[in-house]
N, C-alpha and C. Protein backbone atom coordinates (compact mmCIF):
# COMPACT_ATOMS: atom_id res chain seq x y z
N MET A 1 115.55 64.16 79.05
CA MET A 1 116.24 65.20 80.20
C MET A 1 115.95 66.63 79.70
N LEU A 2 115.62 67.31 80.55
CA LEU A 2 115.31 68.63 80.48
C LEU A 2 116.31 69.52 80.31
N PRO A 3 116.31 70.71 79.44
CA PRO A 3 117.27 71.51 79.13
C PRO A 3 118.00 72.31 80.43
N PHE A 4 117.25 72.18 81.48
CA PHE A 4 117.72 72.87 82.76
C PHE A 4 117.98 71.81 83.87
N SER A 5 117.97 70.56 83.55
CA SER A 5 118.10 69.70 84.73
C SER A 5 119.37 69.91 85.63
N ASN A 6 120.50 70.11 85.01
CA ASN A 6 121.90 70.26 85.74
C ASN A 6 121.51 71.66 86.66
N ASP A 7 120.86 72.70 86.09
CA ASP A 7 120.70 73.91 86.95
C ASP A 7 119.74 73.53 88.21
N ILE A 8 118.88 72.70 88.05
CA ILE A 8 117.76 72.32 88.91
C ILE A 8 118.58 71.76 90.14
N GLU A 9 119.54 70.61 89.71
CA GLU A 9 120.31 69.88 90.93
C GLU A 9 121.09 70.85 91.58
N TYR A 10 121.91 71.77 90.83
CA TYR A 10 122.59 72.61 91.72
C TYR A 10 121.87 73.54 92.55
N CYS A 11 120.55 74.20 92.12
CA CYS A 11 119.95 75.06 92.91
C CYS A 11 119.13 74.28 94.07
N LEU A 12 118.94 73.04 93.77
CA LEU A 12 118.43 72.28 95.06
C LEU A 12 119.24 72.11 96.11
N GLU A 13 120.58 71.88 95.72
CA GLU A 13 121.77 71.70 96.87
C GLU A 13 121.98 72.87 97.57
N LYS A 14 121.79 74.10 96.71
CA LYS A 14 122.24 75.32 97.44
C LYS A 14 121.01 75.68 98.42
N LEU A 15 119.99 75.47 97.89
CA LEU A 15 118.61 75.89 98.49
C LEU A 15 118.43 75.21 100.04
N HIS A 16 118.70 73.78 99.77
CA HIS A 16 118.87 73.00 101.01
C HIS A 16 119.81 73.38 102.07
N ALA A 17 120.93 73.95 101.55
CA ALA A 17 121.96 74.38 102.44
C ALA A 17 121.77 75.86 102.99
N GLY A 18 120.57 76.36 102.69
CA GLY A 18 120.42 77.86 103.06
C GLY A 18 121.04 78.90 102.12
N GLY A 19 121.48 78.42 100.86
CA GLY A 19 122.24 79.24 100.07
C GLY A 19 121.18 80.28 99.21
N LEU A 20 121.76 81.13 98.59
CA LEU A 20 121.12 81.96 97.68
C LEU A 20 121.29 81.60 96.14
N ILE A 21 120.32 81.70 95.28
CA ILE A 21 120.31 81.56 93.88
C ILE A 21 119.84 82.74 93.15
N LEU A 22 120.69 82.95 91.80
CA LEU A 22 120.08 83.80 90.94
C LEU A 22 119.52 83.02 89.64
N TYR A 23 118.25 83.31 89.56
CA TYR A 23 117.48 82.51 88.46
C TYR A 23 116.37 83.17 87.75
N PRO A 24 116.15 82.74 86.42
CA PRO A 24 115.07 83.29 85.67
C PRO A 24 113.82 82.88 86.23
N THR A 25 112.76 83.74 86.23
CA THR A 25 111.34 83.50 86.61
C THR A 25 110.32 83.77 85.53
N ASP A 26 109.16 83.68 85.68
CA ASP A 26 108.19 83.93 84.65
C ASP A 26 108.10 85.53 84.37
N THR A 27 109.01 86.36 85.12
CA THR A 27 108.81 87.74 85.07
C THR A 27 110.52 88.04 84.85
N VAL A 28 110.86 88.77 85.85
CA VAL A 28 112.45 89.20 85.63
C VAL A 28 113.30 88.15 86.39
N TRP A 29 114.63 88.20 86.30
CA TRP A 29 115.56 87.46 87.04
C TRP A 29 115.45 87.64 88.57
N GLY A 30 115.38 86.66 89.30
CA GLY A 30 115.28 86.98 90.75
C GLY A 30 116.49 86.38 91.60
N ILE A 31 116.40 86.84 92.90
CA ILE A 31 117.44 86.18 93.73
C ILE A 31 116.35 85.49 94.51
N GLY A 32 116.83 84.20 94.81
CA GLY A 32 115.88 83.26 95.43
C GLY A 32 116.59 82.59 96.79
N CYS A 33 115.74 82.14 97.56
CA CYS A 33 116.27 81.24 98.70
C CYS A 33 114.91 80.51 99.09
N ASP A 34 115.37 79.61 100.13
CA ASP A 34 114.10 78.96 100.85
C ASP A 34 113.27 79.84 101.57
N ALA A 35 112.16 79.99 101.21
CA ALA A 35 111.15 81.08 101.91
C ALA A 35 110.81 80.57 103.39
N THR A 36 111.20 79.43 103.93
CA THR A 36 111.06 79.06 105.16
C THR A 36 112.35 79.29 106.06
N ASN A 37 113.31 79.85 105.55
CA ASN A 37 114.81 80.02 106.32
C ASN A 37 115.02 81.33 106.51
N PRO A 38 114.71 81.77 107.71
CA PRO A 38 114.99 83.07 108.12
C PRO A 38 116.43 83.73 107.88
N GLU A 39 117.45 82.89 108.04
CA GLU A 39 118.80 83.04 107.88
C GLU A 39 119.05 83.52 106.31
N ALA A 40 118.42 82.56 105.58
CA ALA A 40 118.57 82.73 104.10
C ALA A 40 117.82 83.99 103.43
N VAL A 41 116.83 84.25 104.11
CA VAL A 41 116.03 85.55 103.79
C VAL A 41 116.95 86.75 104.19
N GLU A 42 117.56 86.72 105.30
CA GLU A 42 118.25 87.62 105.84
C GLU A 42 119.43 87.89 104.99
N ARG A 43 119.90 87.24 104.44
CA ARG A 43 121.23 87.17 103.34
C ARG A 43 120.66 87.88 102.29
N ILE A 44 119.44 87.83 101.72
CA ILE A 44 118.89 88.58 100.42
C ILE A 44 118.83 89.95 100.99
N TYR A 45 118.26 90.27 102.06
CA TYR A 45 118.16 91.80 102.56
C TYR A 45 119.49 92.26 102.49
N GLN A 46 120.77 91.52 103.01
CA GLN A 46 121.91 92.32 102.93
C GLN A 46 122.56 92.28 101.75
N LEU A 47 122.29 91.40 100.86
CA LEU A 47 122.78 91.44 99.32
C LEU A 47 122.07 92.64 98.62
N LYS A 48 120.90 92.80 98.92
CA LYS A 48 120.07 93.83 98.08
C LYS A 48 120.33 95.22 98.99
N LYS A 49 120.94 95.27 100.14
CA LYS A 49 120.93 96.41 100.74
C LYS A 49 119.63 97.02 101.21
N ARG A 50 118.43 96.09 101.17
CA ARG A 50 117.15 96.46 101.47
C ARG A 50 116.67 96.41 102.85
N ALA A 51 115.90 97.28 103.32
CA ALA A 51 115.25 97.36 104.66
C ALA A 51 114.62 95.97 104.74
N ASP A 52 114.70 95.52 105.90
CA ASP A 52 113.89 94.16 106.23
C ASP A 52 112.43 94.54 106.49
N SER A 53 112.00 95.70 106.49
CA SER A 53 110.69 96.11 106.77
C SER A 53 109.96 95.88 105.34
N LYS A 54 110.62 95.99 104.25
CA LYS A 54 109.98 95.77 102.89
C LYS A 54 110.07 94.27 102.55
N SER A 55 108.84 93.74 102.49
CA SER A 55 108.59 92.20 102.17
C SER A 55 109.01 91.83 100.77
N MET A 56 109.19 90.50 100.53
CA MET A 56 109.54 90.26 99.35
C MET A 56 108.46 89.18 98.89
N ILE A 57 108.48 88.77 97.50
CA ILE A 57 107.61 87.88 96.75
C ILE A 57 107.96 86.51 97.10
N VAL A 58 107.11 85.62 97.28
CA VAL A 58 107.15 84.05 97.53
C VAL A 58 106.53 83.38 95.99
N LEU A 59 107.43 82.64 95.46
CA LEU A 59 106.87 81.76 94.43
C LEU A 59 106.41 80.27 94.99
N VAL A 60 105.23 79.95 94.47
CA VAL A 60 104.77 78.42 94.68
C VAL A 60 104.46 77.90 93.32
N ALA A 61 104.24 76.53 93.35
CA ALA A 61 103.87 75.90 92.13
C ALA A 61 102.50 75.68 91.56
N ASP A 62 101.60 75.81 92.75
CA ASP A 62 100.14 75.74 92.30
C ASP A 62 99.30 76.30 93.63
N GLU A 63 97.94 76.24 93.28
CA GLU A 63 97.09 76.78 94.25
C GLU A 63 96.97 76.06 95.63
N ARG A 64 97.29 74.76 95.56
CA ARG A 64 97.29 74.01 96.75
C ARG A 64 98.44 74.66 97.81
N ASP A 65 99.40 75.11 97.16
CA ASP A 65 100.47 75.55 97.91
C ASP A 65 100.19 76.79 98.80
N ILE A 66 99.26 77.74 98.22
CA ILE A 66 98.69 78.82 98.89
C ILE A 66 97.78 78.45 100.03
N LEU A 67 97.15 77.41 99.94
CA LEU A 67 96.29 77.05 100.99
C LEU A 67 97.30 76.37 102.17
N THR A 68 98.46 75.93 101.93
CA THR A 68 99.37 75.71 102.95
C THR A 68 100.01 76.86 103.82
N TYR A 69 100.30 78.10 103.00
CA TYR A 69 100.90 78.95 103.67
C TYR A 69 100.04 80.31 103.93
N VAL A 70 98.78 80.12 103.77
CA VAL A 70 97.90 81.32 103.91
C VAL A 70 96.79 80.65 104.82
N THR A 71 96.37 81.39 105.92
CA THR A 71 95.36 80.89 106.90
C THR A 71 93.84 80.75 106.39
N GLN A 72 93.50 81.99 105.68
CA GLN A 72 92.07 82.29 105.10
C GLN A 72 92.30 82.83 103.79
N PRO A 73 92.76 82.18 102.57
CA PRO A 73 92.81 82.83 101.31
C PRO A 73 91.35 83.04 100.93
N GLU A 74 90.94 84.17 100.14
CA GLU A 74 89.77 84.36 99.38
C GLU A 74 89.77 83.46 98.09
N LEU A 75 89.07 82.64 98.15
CA LEU A 75 89.11 81.55 97.02
C LEU A 75 88.59 82.12 95.56
N GLN A 76 87.99 83.52 95.72
CA GLN A 76 87.66 84.02 94.42
C GLN A 76 88.98 84.56 93.83
N ILE A 77 89.88 84.73 94.54
CA ILE A 77 91.20 85.11 93.93
C ILE A 77 91.78 84.26 92.89
N PHE A 78 91.52 82.90 93.14
CA PHE A 78 92.00 81.83 91.99
C PHE A 78 91.40 82.09 90.64
N ASP A 79 89.92 82.42 90.81
CA ASP A 79 89.42 82.80 89.46
C ASP A 79 89.97 83.86 88.94
N TYR A 80 90.22 84.79 89.67
CA TYR A 80 90.71 86.28 89.12
C TYR A 80 92.15 85.89 88.34
N ILE A 81 93.00 85.04 88.96
CA ILE A 81 94.42 84.88 88.57
C ILE A 81 94.27 84.06 87.31
N LYS A 82 93.26 83.06 87.20
CA LYS A 82 93.15 82.42 85.98
C LYS A 82 92.49 83.27 84.76
N GLY A 83 92.13 84.29 84.94
CA GLY A 83 91.43 85.27 84.01
C GLY A 83 92.45 86.29 83.56
N VAL A 84 93.84 86.27 84.14
CA VAL A 84 94.55 87.47 83.78
C VAL A 84 95.55 86.64 82.90
N SER A 85 96.27 87.57 81.89
CA SER A 85 97.17 86.98 80.92
C SER A 85 98.77 87.32 81.52
N ARG A 86 98.90 88.21 82.50
CA ARG A 86 100.25 88.46 82.90
C ARG A 86 100.53 88.04 84.13
N PRO A 87 101.83 87.47 84.47
CA PRO A 87 102.12 86.99 85.72
C PRO A 87 101.60 87.97 86.77
N THR A 88 100.82 87.68 88.03
CA THR A 88 100.16 88.21 88.82
C THR A 88 100.55 87.84 90.38
N THR A 89 101.06 88.80 91.38
CA THR A 89 101.29 88.37 92.41
C THR A 89 100.19 88.94 93.44
N VAL A 90 99.83 88.05 94.48
CA VAL A 90 98.64 88.49 95.22
C VAL A 90 99.09 88.78 96.59
N ILE A 91 98.59 89.74 97.25
CA ILE A 91 99.09 89.79 98.76
C ILE A 91 97.74 89.25 99.60
N TYR A 92 98.28 88.27 100.45
CA TYR A 92 97.59 87.48 101.24
C TYR A 92 97.62 87.85 102.66
N GLU A 93 96.53 87.97 103.54
CA GLU A 93 96.41 88.04 104.91
C GLU A 93 96.95 86.58 105.44
N GLY A 94 97.34 86.71 106.71
CA GLY A 94 97.57 85.46 107.38
C GLY A 94 98.42 84.54 106.93
N ALA A 95 99.66 84.84 106.62
CA ALA A 95 100.76 83.98 106.19
C ALA A 95 101.10 83.06 107.35
N VAL A 96 101.48 81.92 107.13
CA VAL A 96 101.91 80.87 108.13
C VAL A 96 102.96 79.96 107.50
N GLY A 97 103.96 79.48 108.25
CA GLY A 97 105.09 78.54 107.78
C GLY A 97 106.09 79.07 106.96
N LEU A 98 106.09 80.47 106.88
CA LEU A 98 107.14 81.13 106.17
C LEU A 98 108.09 81.91 106.99
N ALA A 99 109.32 82.20 106.80
CA ALA A 99 110.12 82.77 107.66
C ALA A 99 109.59 84.22 108.01
N ASP A 100 109.54 84.53 109.26
CA ASP A 100 108.82 85.86 109.65
C ASP A 100 109.56 87.03 109.24
N ASN A 101 110.68 87.08 108.83
CA ASN A 101 111.21 88.40 108.32
C ASN A 101 111.00 88.50 106.91
N LEU A 102 110.25 87.47 106.32
CA LEU A 102 109.74 87.68 105.00
C LEU A 102 108.58 88.32 104.76
N LEU A 103 107.68 88.28 105.93
CA LEU A 103 106.48 89.06 106.01
C LEU A 103 106.42 90.43 106.29
N ALA A 104 105.26 90.96 105.66
CA ALA A 104 104.97 92.43 105.97
C ALA A 104 104.78 92.39 107.44
N GLU A 105 104.75 93.64 108.09
CA GLU A 105 104.64 94.00 109.48
C GLU A 105 103.07 93.51 109.76
N ASP A 106 102.07 93.47 109.06
CA ASP A 106 100.63 93.07 109.31
C ASP A 106 100.52 91.60 109.12
N GLY A 107 101.51 90.90 108.72
CA GLY A 107 101.67 89.48 108.83
C GLY A 107 101.04 88.91 107.43
N SER A 108 101.07 89.78 106.37
CA SER A 108 100.50 89.51 105.00
C SER A 108 101.87 89.14 104.15
N VAL A 109 101.61 88.24 103.11
CA VAL A 109 102.60 87.94 102.43
C VAL A 109 102.16 87.97 100.91
N ALA A 110 103.23 88.31 99.85
CA ALA A 110 103.04 88.49 98.54
C ALA A 110 103.45 87.04 97.86
N ILE A 111 102.31 86.45 97.22
CA ILE A 111 102.63 85.22 96.64
C ILE A 111 102.17 84.95 95.10
N ARG A 112 103.21 84.43 94.43
CA ARG A 112 102.66 84.35 92.96
C ARG A 112 102.75 82.85 92.61
N ILE A 113 101.64 82.36 92.02
CA ILE A 113 101.80 81.01 91.35
C ILE A 113 102.58 80.97 89.95
N CYS A 114 103.58 80.46 90.08
CA CYS A 114 104.62 80.61 88.94
C CYS A 114 104.20 79.42 87.84
N GLU A 115 104.25 79.94 86.56
CA GLU A 115 103.67 79.23 85.51
C GLU A 115 105.04 78.80 84.75
N ASP A 116 106.14 79.47 84.96
CA ASP A 116 107.30 79.20 84.19
C ASP A 116 107.77 77.86 84.35
N PRO A 117 108.22 77.01 83.31
CA PRO A 117 108.51 75.44 83.51
C PRO A 117 109.76 75.36 84.45
N PHE A 118 110.87 76.20 84.33
CA PHE A 118 111.99 76.08 85.30
C PHE A 118 111.38 76.39 86.56
N CYS A 119 110.99 77.26 87.15
CA CYS A 119 110.51 77.57 88.39
C CYS A 119 109.57 76.78 88.91
N LYS A 120 108.52 76.35 88.00
CA LYS A 120 107.53 75.13 88.43
C LYS A 120 108.26 73.96 88.88
N HIS A 121 109.26 73.52 88.08
CA HIS A 121 109.96 72.30 88.25
C HIS A 121 110.75 72.33 89.66
N LEU A 122 111.50 73.46 89.75
CA LEU A 122 112.36 73.60 90.86
C LEU A 122 111.64 73.60 92.12
N ILE A 123 110.51 74.45 92.20
CA ILE A 123 109.63 74.50 93.42
C ILE A 123 109.06 73.15 93.80
N LYS A 124 108.58 72.51 92.78
CA LYS A 124 108.13 71.16 93.08
C LYS A 124 108.88 70.16 93.43
N ARG A 125 110.21 70.36 93.10
CA ARG A 125 111.36 69.27 93.62
C ARG A 125 111.76 69.77 94.86
N PHE A 126 111.90 70.97 95.22
CA PHE A 126 112.29 71.41 96.49
C PHE A 126 111.14 71.23 97.56
N ARG A 127 110.09 71.29 97.19
CA ARG A 127 108.97 70.92 98.07
C ARG A 127 108.55 72.11 99.03
N LYS A 128 109.09 73.09 98.80
CA LYS A 128 108.80 74.44 99.76
C LYS A 128 108.79 75.64 98.61
N PRO A 129 108.07 76.87 99.10
CA PRO A 129 108.16 77.98 98.23
C PRO A 129 109.46 78.66 98.28
N ILE A 130 109.76 79.53 97.25
CA ILE A 130 111.08 80.12 97.11
C ILE A 130 110.78 81.63 97.12
N VAL A 131 111.72 82.17 97.59
CA VAL A 131 111.66 83.79 97.69
C VAL A 131 112.03 84.10 96.05
N SER A 132 111.39 85.08 95.57
CA SER A 132 111.89 85.73 94.41
C SER A 132 111.74 87.45 94.48
N THR A 133 112.95 87.98 94.53
CA THR A 133 113.12 89.47 94.55
C THR A 133 114.06 89.83 93.38
N SER A 134 113.73 91.00 92.79
CA SER A 134 114.47 91.37 91.64
C SER A 134 115.82 91.52 91.99
N ALA A 135 116.89 90.99 90.90
CA ALA A 135 118.25 90.85 91.02
C ALA A 135 118.97 92.25 90.81
N ASN A 136 118.64 93.00 91.80
CA ASN A 136 119.32 94.40 91.85
C ASN A 136 119.40 95.00 93.50
N ILE A 137 120.29 95.91 93.46
CA ILE A 137 120.53 96.60 94.65
C ILE A 137 119.20 97.50 94.89
N SER A 138 118.51 97.46 96.26
CA SER A 138 117.46 98.20 96.50
C SER A 138 117.39 99.67 96.08
N GLY A 139 116.57 100.14 95.39
CA GLY A 139 116.47 101.58 94.90
C GLY A 139 117.02 101.72 93.48
N TYR A 140 117.72 100.77 92.98
CA TYR A 140 118.22 100.84 91.68
C TYR A 140 117.14 100.01 90.58
N PRO A 141 117.26 100.37 89.31
CA PRO A 141 116.06 99.67 88.59
C PRO A 141 116.31 98.30 88.31
N SER A 142 115.15 97.46 88.16
CA SER A 142 115.27 96.00 88.10
C SER A 142 115.82 95.60 86.87
N PRO A 143 116.60 94.82 86.73
CA PRO A 143 117.34 94.28 85.46
C PRO A 143 116.21 93.67 84.67
N LEU A 144 116.04 93.77 83.46
CA LEU A 144 114.94 93.30 82.53
C LEU A 144 115.39 91.97 81.88
N CYS A 145 116.66 91.77 81.94
CA CYS A 145 117.37 90.55 81.20
C CYS A 145 118.67 90.34 82.05
N PHE A 146 119.07 89.21 81.90
CA PHE A 146 120.35 88.74 82.50
C PHE A 146 121.63 89.45 82.45
N LYS A 147 121.84 89.94 81.08
CA LYS A 147 122.89 91.00 80.91
C LYS A 147 122.89 92.20 81.60
N GLU A 148 121.81 92.71 82.28
CA GLU A 148 121.66 93.96 83.14
C GLU A 148 121.90 93.73 84.46
N ILE A 149 122.12 92.59 84.94
CA ILE A 149 122.38 92.17 86.41
C ILE A 149 123.75 92.70 86.64
N GLU A 150 123.91 93.23 87.88
CA GLU A 150 125.28 94.03 88.12
C GLU A 150 126.17 92.96 88.82
N PRO A 151 127.48 93.01 88.73
CA PRO A 151 128.36 91.83 89.20
C PRO A 151 128.18 91.72 90.79
N VAL A 152 127.94 92.80 91.44
CA VAL A 152 127.86 92.51 92.79
C VAL A 152 126.76 91.65 93.15
N ILE A 153 125.63 91.45 92.45
CA ILE A 153 124.57 90.55 92.70
C ILE A 153 125.17 89.26 92.26
N ILE A 154 125.72 89.14 91.18
CA ILE A 154 126.06 87.85 90.70
C ILE A 154 127.09 87.17 91.57
N ASN A 155 128.15 88.03 91.98
CA ASN A 155 129.02 87.50 92.96
C ASN A 155 128.59 87.18 94.26
N GLY A 156 127.37 87.72 94.64
CA GLY A 156 126.69 87.75 96.14
C GLY A 156 126.02 86.39 96.32
N VAL A 157 125.50 85.72 95.25
CA VAL A 157 124.76 84.47 95.32
C VAL A 157 125.69 83.30 95.38
N ASP A 158 125.08 82.05 95.77
CA ASP A 158 125.76 80.85 95.74
C ASP A 158 125.70 79.85 94.54
N TYR A 159 124.70 80.32 93.77
CA TYR A 159 124.43 79.58 92.15
C TYR A 159 123.87 80.48 91.40
N VAL A 160 124.53 80.72 90.24
CA VAL A 160 123.84 81.49 89.11
C VAL A 160 123.27 80.46 88.11
N VAL A 161 122.02 80.35 87.76
CA VAL A 161 121.50 79.51 86.87
C VAL A 161 121.85 79.93 85.36
N SER A 162 122.56 78.93 84.61
CA SER A 162 122.86 79.04 83.28
C SER A 162 121.61 79.29 82.38
N TYR A 163 120.56 78.54 82.52
CA TYR A 163 119.33 78.21 81.67
C TYR A 163 118.90 79.78 81.51
N ARG A 164 118.65 80.18 80.13
CA ARG A 164 118.02 81.61 79.74
C ARG A 164 118.87 82.82 79.92
N GLN A 165 120.15 82.53 80.25
CA GLN A 165 121.13 83.66 80.43
C GLN A 165 121.25 84.38 79.08
N GLU A 166 121.23 83.62 78.12
CA GLU A 166 121.42 84.34 76.54
C GLU A 166 120.17 84.95 76.06
N GLU A 167 119.06 84.90 76.77
CA GLU A 167 117.94 85.59 76.26
C GLU A 167 118.07 87.17 76.31
N THR A 168 117.70 87.75 75.26
CA THR A 168 117.75 89.40 75.36
C THR A 168 116.29 90.09 75.38
N GLU A 169 115.22 89.22 75.45
CA GLU A 169 113.92 89.77 75.56
C GLU A 169 113.74 90.33 77.09
N TYR A 170 113.22 91.60 77.02
CA TYR A 170 113.11 92.27 78.29
C TYR A 170 111.63 91.79 78.78
N ARG A 171 111.89 91.42 80.01
CA ARG A 171 110.69 91.11 80.79
C ARG A 171 110.13 92.04 81.90
N LYS A 172 109.00 91.90 82.35
CA LYS A 172 108.55 93.14 83.26
C LYS A 172 108.21 92.30 84.44
N PRO A 173 108.15 93.10 85.67
CA PRO A 173 107.86 92.51 86.96
C PRO A 173 106.41 92.22 86.94
N SER A 174 105.93 91.42 87.66
CA SER A 174 104.51 91.00 87.82
C SER A 174 103.73 92.12 88.25
N SER A 175 102.46 92.17 88.02
CA SER A 175 101.41 92.97 88.49
C SER A 175 101.26 92.48 90.08
N ILE A 176 100.87 93.30 90.83
CA ILE A 176 100.57 93.04 92.34
C ILE A 176 99.19 93.47 92.70
N VAL A 177 98.37 92.65 93.20
CA VAL A 177 97.10 92.86 93.70
C VAL A 177 96.97 92.53 95.18
N LYS A 178 95.83 92.93 95.73
CA LYS A 178 95.49 92.54 97.06
C LYS A 178 93.84 92.37 97.17
N TRP A 179 93.49 91.39 97.59
CA TRP A 179 91.98 91.16 97.65
C TRP A 179 91.71 91.56 99.13
N GLU A 180 90.79 92.60 99.12
CA GLU A 180 90.64 93.31 100.49
C GLU A 180 89.54 92.50 101.22
N LYS A 181 89.36 92.74 102.51
CA LYS A 181 88.49 92.07 103.19
C LYS A 181 86.98 92.22 102.90
N ASP A 182 86.50 93.40 102.19
CA ASP A 182 85.39 93.74 101.87
C ASP A 182 85.10 93.06 100.45
N GLY A 183 85.99 92.26 99.96
CA GLY A 183 85.73 91.79 98.52
C GLY A 183 86.15 92.45 97.51
N THR A 184 86.74 93.61 97.61
CA THR A 184 87.13 94.43 96.43
C THR A 184 88.58 94.15 96.10
N LEU A 185 89.16 94.34 95.04
CA LEU A 185 90.47 94.19 94.48
C LEU A 185 91.20 95.46 94.40
N SER A 186 92.23 95.54 95.05
CA SER A 186 93.13 96.74 94.91
C SER A 186 94.34 96.25 94.15
N ILE A 187 94.59 97.28 93.06
CA ILE A 187 95.76 96.97 92.21
C ILE A 187 97.02 98.04 92.92
N ILE A 188 98.03 97.12 93.30
CA ILE A 188 99.12 97.71 93.73
C ILE A 188 100.11 98.25 92.73
N ARG A 189 100.35 97.09 91.85
CA ARG A 189 101.41 97.60 90.80
C ARG A 189 100.67 96.98 89.53
N HIS A 190 100.58 97.71 88.61
CA HIS A 190 99.88 97.22 87.19
C HIS A 190 101.13 96.84 86.25
């Protein structure tokens, strides 16, 4: 039995019901929901007091998932991702099958292939991508470990994962890049 098995079961129950979870990722703690459920996505915007014009990151378990949710991904990006050591989120053009209110105005979406064992297991069991946005009110600093998360966020979700709450190691948000149509790579956040 995995050390996070009970957390996975509770998360799955809440995600299937359109609920919000607070969970550890390969970067900072995130607020998550079913990335295909617009009502759940809207709840995150409300909790974070965030303008819905600001898109959020989606986590997937592997490259195959990107091919499901992006119409024409540049396959070169997979080689790039394999060559970086830090978790990297990629902005893709032509998102499909995701909640419309999750996408940028131009129809693009930010997706990260998550290598964290907890997240990867959760996404594979859920069989859909999961939203991941930092566990803070919009405009405030991202908490770098669980103890920095404000009570308003903890109380605003339907389930808080126990796994890794005791960790004190500070984690950083992911790098964000975009593969442009001309084949160049733009670094949005390093």
